[in-house]
mmCIF file of C-alpha atoms in Angstrom:
data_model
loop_
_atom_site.group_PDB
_atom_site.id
_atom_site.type_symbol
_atom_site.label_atom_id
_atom_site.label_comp_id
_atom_site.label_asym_id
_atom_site.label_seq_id
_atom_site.Cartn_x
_atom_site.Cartn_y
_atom_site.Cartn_z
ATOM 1 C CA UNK A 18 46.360 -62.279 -104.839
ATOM 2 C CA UNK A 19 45.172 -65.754 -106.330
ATOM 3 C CA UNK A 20 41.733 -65.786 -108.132
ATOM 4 C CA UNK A 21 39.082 -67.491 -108.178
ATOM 5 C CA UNK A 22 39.476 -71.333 -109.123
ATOM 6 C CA UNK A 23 37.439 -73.759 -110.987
ATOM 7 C CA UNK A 24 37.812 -77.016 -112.153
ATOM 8 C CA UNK A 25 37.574 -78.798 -114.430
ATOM 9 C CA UNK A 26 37.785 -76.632 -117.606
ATOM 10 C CA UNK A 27 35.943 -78.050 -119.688
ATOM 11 C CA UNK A 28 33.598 -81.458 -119.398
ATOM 12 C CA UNK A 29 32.049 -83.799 -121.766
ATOM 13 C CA UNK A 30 29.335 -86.086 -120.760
ATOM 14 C CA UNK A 31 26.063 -88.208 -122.322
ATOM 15 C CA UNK A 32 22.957 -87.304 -120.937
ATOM 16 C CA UNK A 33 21.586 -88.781 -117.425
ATOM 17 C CA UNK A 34 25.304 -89.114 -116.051
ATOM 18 C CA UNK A 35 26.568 -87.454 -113.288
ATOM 19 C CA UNK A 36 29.304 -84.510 -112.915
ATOM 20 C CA UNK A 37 30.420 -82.288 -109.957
ATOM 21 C CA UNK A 38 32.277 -79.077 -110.270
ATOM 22 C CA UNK A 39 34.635 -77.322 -108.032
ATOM 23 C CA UNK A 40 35.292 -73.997 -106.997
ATOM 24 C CA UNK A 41 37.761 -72.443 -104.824
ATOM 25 C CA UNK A 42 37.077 -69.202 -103.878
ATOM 26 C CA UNK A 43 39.497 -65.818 -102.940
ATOM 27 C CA UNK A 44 40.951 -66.177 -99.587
ATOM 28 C CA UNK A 45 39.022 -64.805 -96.737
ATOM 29 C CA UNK A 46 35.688 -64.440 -99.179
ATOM 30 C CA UNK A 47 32.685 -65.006 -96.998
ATOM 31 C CA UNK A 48 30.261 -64.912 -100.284
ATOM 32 C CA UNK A 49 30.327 -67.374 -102.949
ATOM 33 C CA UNK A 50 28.195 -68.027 -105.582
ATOM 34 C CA UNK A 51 27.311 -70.430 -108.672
ATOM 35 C CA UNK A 52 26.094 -69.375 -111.911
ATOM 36 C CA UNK A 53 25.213 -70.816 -115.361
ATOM 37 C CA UNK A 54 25.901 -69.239 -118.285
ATOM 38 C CA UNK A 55 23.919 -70.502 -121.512
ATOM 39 C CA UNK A 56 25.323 -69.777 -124.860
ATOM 40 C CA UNK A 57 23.723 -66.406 -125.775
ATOM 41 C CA UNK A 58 22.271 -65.131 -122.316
ATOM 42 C CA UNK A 59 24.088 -63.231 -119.687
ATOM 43 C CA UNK A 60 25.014 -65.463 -116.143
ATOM 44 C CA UNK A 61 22.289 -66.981 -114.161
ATOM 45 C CA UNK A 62 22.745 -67.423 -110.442
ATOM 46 C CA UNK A 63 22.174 -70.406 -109.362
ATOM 47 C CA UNK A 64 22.817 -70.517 -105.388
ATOM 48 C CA UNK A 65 24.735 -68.066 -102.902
ATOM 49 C CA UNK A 66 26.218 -69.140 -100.138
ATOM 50 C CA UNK A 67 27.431 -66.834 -97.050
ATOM 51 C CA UNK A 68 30.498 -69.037 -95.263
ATOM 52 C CA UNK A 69 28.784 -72.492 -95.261
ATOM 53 C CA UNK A 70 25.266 -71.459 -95.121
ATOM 54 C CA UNK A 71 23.112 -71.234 -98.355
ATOM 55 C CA UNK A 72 21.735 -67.259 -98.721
ATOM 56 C CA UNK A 73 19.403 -67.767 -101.703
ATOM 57 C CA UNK A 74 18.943 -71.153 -104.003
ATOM 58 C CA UNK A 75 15.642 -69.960 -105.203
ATOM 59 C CA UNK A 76 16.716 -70.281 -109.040
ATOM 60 C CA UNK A 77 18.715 -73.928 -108.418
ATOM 61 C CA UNK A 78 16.769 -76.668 -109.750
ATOM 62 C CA UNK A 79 16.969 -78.675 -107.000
ATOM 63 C CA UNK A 80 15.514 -81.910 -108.374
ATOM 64 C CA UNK A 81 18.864 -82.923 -110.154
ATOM 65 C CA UNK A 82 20.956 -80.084 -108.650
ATOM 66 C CA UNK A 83 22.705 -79.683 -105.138
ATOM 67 C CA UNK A 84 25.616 -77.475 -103.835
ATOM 68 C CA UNK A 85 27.715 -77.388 -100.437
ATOM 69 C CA UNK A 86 30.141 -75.616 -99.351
ATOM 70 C CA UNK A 87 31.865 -77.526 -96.510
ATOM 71 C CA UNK A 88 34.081 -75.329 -93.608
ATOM 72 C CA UNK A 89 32.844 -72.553 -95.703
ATOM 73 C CA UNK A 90 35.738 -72.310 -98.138
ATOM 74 C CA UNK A 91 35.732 -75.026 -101.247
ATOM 75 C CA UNK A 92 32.417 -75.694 -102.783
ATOM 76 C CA UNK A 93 30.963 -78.353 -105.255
ATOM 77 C CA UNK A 94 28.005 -78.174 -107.625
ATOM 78 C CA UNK A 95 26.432 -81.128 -108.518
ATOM 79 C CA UNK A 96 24.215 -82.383 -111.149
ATOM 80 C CA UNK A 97 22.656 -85.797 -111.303
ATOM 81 C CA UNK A 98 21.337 -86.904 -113.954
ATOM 82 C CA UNK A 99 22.151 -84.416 -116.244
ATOM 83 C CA UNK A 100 19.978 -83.158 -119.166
ATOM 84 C CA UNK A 101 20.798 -81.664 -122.489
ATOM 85 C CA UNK A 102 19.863 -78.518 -121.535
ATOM 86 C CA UNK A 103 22.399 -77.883 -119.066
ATOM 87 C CA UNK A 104 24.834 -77.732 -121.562
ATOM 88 C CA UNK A 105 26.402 -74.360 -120.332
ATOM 89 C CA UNK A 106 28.963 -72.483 -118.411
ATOM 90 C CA UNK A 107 29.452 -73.031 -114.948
ATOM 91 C CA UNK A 108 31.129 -69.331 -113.286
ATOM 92 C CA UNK A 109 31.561 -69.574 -109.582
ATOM 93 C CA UNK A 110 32.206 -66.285 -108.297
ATOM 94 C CA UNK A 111 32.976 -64.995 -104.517
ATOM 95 C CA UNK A 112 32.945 -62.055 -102.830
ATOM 96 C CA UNK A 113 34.575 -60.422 -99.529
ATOM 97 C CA UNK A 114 31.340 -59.464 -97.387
ATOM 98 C CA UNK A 115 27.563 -60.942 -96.620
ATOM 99 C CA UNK A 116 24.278 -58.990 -97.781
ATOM 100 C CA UNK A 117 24.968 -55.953 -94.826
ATOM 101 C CA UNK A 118 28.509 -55.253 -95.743
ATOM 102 C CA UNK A 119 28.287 -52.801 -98.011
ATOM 103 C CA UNK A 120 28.563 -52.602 -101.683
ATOM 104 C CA UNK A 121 32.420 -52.116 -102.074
ATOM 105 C CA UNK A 122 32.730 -55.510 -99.820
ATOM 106 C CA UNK A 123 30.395 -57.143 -101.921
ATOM 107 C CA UNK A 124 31.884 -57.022 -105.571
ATOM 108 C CA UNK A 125 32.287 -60.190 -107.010
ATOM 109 C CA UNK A 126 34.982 -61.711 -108.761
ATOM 110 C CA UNK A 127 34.598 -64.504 -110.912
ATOM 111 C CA UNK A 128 36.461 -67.883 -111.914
ATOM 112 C CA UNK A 129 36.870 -68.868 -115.516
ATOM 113 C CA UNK A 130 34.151 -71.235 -115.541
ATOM 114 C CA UNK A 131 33.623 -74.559 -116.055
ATOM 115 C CA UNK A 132 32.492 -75.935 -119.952
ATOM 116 C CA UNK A 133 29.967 -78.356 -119.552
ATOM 117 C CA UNK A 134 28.625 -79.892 -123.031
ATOM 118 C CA UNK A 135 25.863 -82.783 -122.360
ATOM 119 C CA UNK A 136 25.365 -85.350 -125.312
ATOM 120 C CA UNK B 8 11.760 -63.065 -116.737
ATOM 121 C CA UNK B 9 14.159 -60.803 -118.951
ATOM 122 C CA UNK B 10 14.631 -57.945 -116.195
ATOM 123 C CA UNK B 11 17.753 -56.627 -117.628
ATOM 124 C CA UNK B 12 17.955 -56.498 -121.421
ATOM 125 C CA UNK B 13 20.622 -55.706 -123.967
ATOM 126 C CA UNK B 14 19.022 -55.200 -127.157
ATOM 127 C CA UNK B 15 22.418 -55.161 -129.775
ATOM 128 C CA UNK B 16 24.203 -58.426 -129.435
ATOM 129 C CA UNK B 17 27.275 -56.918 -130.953
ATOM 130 C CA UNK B 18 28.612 -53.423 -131.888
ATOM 131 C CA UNK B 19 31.885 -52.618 -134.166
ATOM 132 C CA UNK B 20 33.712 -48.759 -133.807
ATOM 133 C CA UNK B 21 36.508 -47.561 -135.059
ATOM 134 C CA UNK B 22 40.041 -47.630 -132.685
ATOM 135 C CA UNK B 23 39.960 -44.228 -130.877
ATOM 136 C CA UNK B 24 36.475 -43.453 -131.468
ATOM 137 C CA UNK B 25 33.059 -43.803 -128.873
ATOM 138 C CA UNK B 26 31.679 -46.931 -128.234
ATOM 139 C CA UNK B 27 28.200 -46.670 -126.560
ATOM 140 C CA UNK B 28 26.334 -49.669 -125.172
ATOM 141 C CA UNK B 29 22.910 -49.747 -123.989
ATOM 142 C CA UNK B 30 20.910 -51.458 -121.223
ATOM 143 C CA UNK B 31 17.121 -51.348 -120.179
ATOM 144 C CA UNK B 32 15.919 -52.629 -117.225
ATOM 145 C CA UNK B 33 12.406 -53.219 -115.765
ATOM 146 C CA UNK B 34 12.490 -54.244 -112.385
ATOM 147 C CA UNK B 35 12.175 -50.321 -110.245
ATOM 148 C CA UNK B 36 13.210 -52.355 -107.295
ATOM 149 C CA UNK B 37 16.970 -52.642 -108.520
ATOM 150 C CA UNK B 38 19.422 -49.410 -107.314
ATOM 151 C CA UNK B 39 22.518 -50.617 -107.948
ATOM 152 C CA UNK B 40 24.199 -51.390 -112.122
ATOM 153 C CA UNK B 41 27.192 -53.027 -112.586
ATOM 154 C CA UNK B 42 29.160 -53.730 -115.902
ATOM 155 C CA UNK B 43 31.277 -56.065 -116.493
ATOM 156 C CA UNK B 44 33.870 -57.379 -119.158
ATOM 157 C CA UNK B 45 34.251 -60.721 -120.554
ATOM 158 C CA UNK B 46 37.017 -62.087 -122.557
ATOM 159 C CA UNK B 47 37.116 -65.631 -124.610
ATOM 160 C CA UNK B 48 37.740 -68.321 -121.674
ATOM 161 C CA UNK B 49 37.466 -65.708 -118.966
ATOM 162 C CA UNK B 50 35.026 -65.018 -116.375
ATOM 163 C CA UNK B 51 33.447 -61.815 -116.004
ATOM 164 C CA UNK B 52 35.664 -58.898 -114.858
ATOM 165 C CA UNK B 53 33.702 -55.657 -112.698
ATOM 166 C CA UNK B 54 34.462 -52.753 -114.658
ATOM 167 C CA UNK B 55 32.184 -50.032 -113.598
ATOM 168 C CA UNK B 56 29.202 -49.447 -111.511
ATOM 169 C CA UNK B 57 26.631 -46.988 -110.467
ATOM 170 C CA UNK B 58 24.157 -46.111 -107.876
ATOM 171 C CA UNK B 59 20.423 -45.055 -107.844
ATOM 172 C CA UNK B 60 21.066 -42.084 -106.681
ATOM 173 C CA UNK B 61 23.330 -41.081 -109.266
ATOM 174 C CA UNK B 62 23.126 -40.624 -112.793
ATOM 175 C CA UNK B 63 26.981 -40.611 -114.192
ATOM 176 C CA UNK B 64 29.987 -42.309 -113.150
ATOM 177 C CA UNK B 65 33.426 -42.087 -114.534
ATOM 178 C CA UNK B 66 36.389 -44.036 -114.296
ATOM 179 C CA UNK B 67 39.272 -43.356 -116.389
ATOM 180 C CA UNK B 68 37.563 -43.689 -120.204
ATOM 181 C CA UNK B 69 34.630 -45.421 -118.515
ATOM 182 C CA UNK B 70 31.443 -43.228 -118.179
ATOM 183 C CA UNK B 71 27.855 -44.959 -116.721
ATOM 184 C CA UNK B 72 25.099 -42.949 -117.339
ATOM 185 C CA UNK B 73 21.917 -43.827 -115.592
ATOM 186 C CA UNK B 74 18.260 -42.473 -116.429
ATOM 187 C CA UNK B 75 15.893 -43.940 -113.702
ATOM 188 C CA UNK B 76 13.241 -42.294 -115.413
ATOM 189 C CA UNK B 77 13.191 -44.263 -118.561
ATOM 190 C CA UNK B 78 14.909 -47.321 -116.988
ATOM 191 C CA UNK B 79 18.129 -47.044 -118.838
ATOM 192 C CA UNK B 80 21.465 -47.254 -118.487
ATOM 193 C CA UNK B 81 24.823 -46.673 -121.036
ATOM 194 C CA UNK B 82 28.142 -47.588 -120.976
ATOM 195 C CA UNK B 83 30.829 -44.945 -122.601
ATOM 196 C CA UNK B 84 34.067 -45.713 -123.666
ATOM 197 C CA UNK B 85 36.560 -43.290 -125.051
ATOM 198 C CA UNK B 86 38.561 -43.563 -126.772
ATOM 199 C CA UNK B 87 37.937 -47.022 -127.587
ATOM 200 C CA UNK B 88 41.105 -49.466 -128.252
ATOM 201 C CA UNK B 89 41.250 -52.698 -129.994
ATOM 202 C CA UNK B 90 42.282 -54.378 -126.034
ATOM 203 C CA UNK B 91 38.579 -53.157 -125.260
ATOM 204 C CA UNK B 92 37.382 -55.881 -127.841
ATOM 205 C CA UNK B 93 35.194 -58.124 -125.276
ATOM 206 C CA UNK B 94 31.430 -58.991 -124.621
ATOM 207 C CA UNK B 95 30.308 -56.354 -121.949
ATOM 208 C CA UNK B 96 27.489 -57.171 -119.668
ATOM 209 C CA UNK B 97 25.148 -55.235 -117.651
ATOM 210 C CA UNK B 98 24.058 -56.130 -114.035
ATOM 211 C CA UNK B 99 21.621 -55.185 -112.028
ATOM 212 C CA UNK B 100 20.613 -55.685 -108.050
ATOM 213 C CA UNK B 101 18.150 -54.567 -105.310
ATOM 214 C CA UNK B 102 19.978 -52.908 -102.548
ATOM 215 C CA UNK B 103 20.511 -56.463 -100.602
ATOM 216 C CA UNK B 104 22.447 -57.560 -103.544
ATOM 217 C CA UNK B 105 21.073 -61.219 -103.130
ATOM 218 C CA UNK B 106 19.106 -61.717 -106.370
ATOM 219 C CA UNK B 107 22.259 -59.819 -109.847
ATOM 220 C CA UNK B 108 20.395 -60.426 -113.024
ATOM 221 C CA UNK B 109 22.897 -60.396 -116.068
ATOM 222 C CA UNK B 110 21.804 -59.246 -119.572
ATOM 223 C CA UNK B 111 22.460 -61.588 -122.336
ATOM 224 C CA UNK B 112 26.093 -58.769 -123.419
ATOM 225 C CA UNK B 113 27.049 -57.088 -126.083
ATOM 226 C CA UNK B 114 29.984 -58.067 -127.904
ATOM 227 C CA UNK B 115 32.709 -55.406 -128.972
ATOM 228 C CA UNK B 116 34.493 -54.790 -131.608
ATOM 229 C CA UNK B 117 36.822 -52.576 -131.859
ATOM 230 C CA UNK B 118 38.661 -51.761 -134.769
ATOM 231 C CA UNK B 119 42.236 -51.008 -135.342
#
């Protein structure tokens, strides 16, 4: 079974550009979700989605942030402009079942992240 | 808001020895712990979890211990071997699962 894909690896940019990020979640995942990792804390999520629609995106700063997830398979994160302090690791992770499904249905499996290094 | 906390950013053993690592958590509305492994240019991998309503878990040389009481959790491993050389992380949810805070992870070193 394929994993979870990201792209790109890694990403270089000067501050107030833009960059996207893609994720392509496990086949038949309903659940997928976007986290940022900053060097030295554990992952923070950022938005959930549940097929297309968005299930929390209470910690996404939505000024310079947005997400979709179109047909409820591939999604993009966005940031625009970017800031220094986004300078972090971008894990999308996705998961077989919605909030009533059940623990077992709702373990997550992660991608290798995305790099992202502001200047 | 640190809810889930890892105090030791990195712990060395001995190959075929214990390692233990610790977790604290404040929030008394999570009931379900999750740990997971991280290698160099990996994403997290689940390793072992535990519910609320238990206070051990064992999988193979992976033991959770849970004490609701003081808010802590522990992950066991033996005996540990130099492939178990990763940052570990503890997780934590409410029982909707919407809202998994991370600790910051310990880093492991194991020694051959």
């Amino acid at each position: 079974e394929a994993g979870v894909a990201q792209s790109p690896r890694y990403k270089i940019i000067e501050k107030r550009q833009s960059v996207a990020f893609w994720c392509n979640p496990i086949s038949g995942h309903a659940t997928l979700y976007w986290y940022q990792q900053i060097l030295g804390q554990g992952p923070k999520l950022l938005i959930q989605f549940q097929n297309n629609g968005v299930v929390d995106d209470s910690q996404l700063p939505k000024d310079r942030f947005s997400a979709e997830r179109l047909k409820g398979v591939d999604s993009t994160l966005k940031i625009q402009p970017a800031k220094l302090e986004d300078s972090a690791v971008y894990l999308c992770a996705s998961s077989l079942g919605g909030v009533s499904s059940g623990r077992a249905v709702n373990q997550q499996f992660f991608g290798p992240g995305t790099r992202l290094t502001v200047l | 808001d640190q809810q889930v906390k890892q105090n030791s950013p990195s712990l060395s053993v001995q190959e075929g020895r214990i390692s233990i690592l610790n977790c604290d958590y404040t929030n008394s509305m999570f009931d379900y712990f999750l740990w997971y492994k991280k290698y160099p240019a990996e994403g997290p991998t689940f390793l072992i979890s535990i519910s609320s309503i238990k206070d051990k878990n064992e999988d193979g040389r992976f033991t959770v211990f849970l004490n609701k009481s003081a808010k802590h959790l522990s992950l066991h491993i033996v005996p540990s071997q130099p492939g178990d050389s990763a940052v570990y992380f503890c997780a934590a949810s409410p029982y909707n699962n919407n809202d998994m805070r991370f600790g910051a992870g310990t880093r492991l070193t194991v020694k051959p």
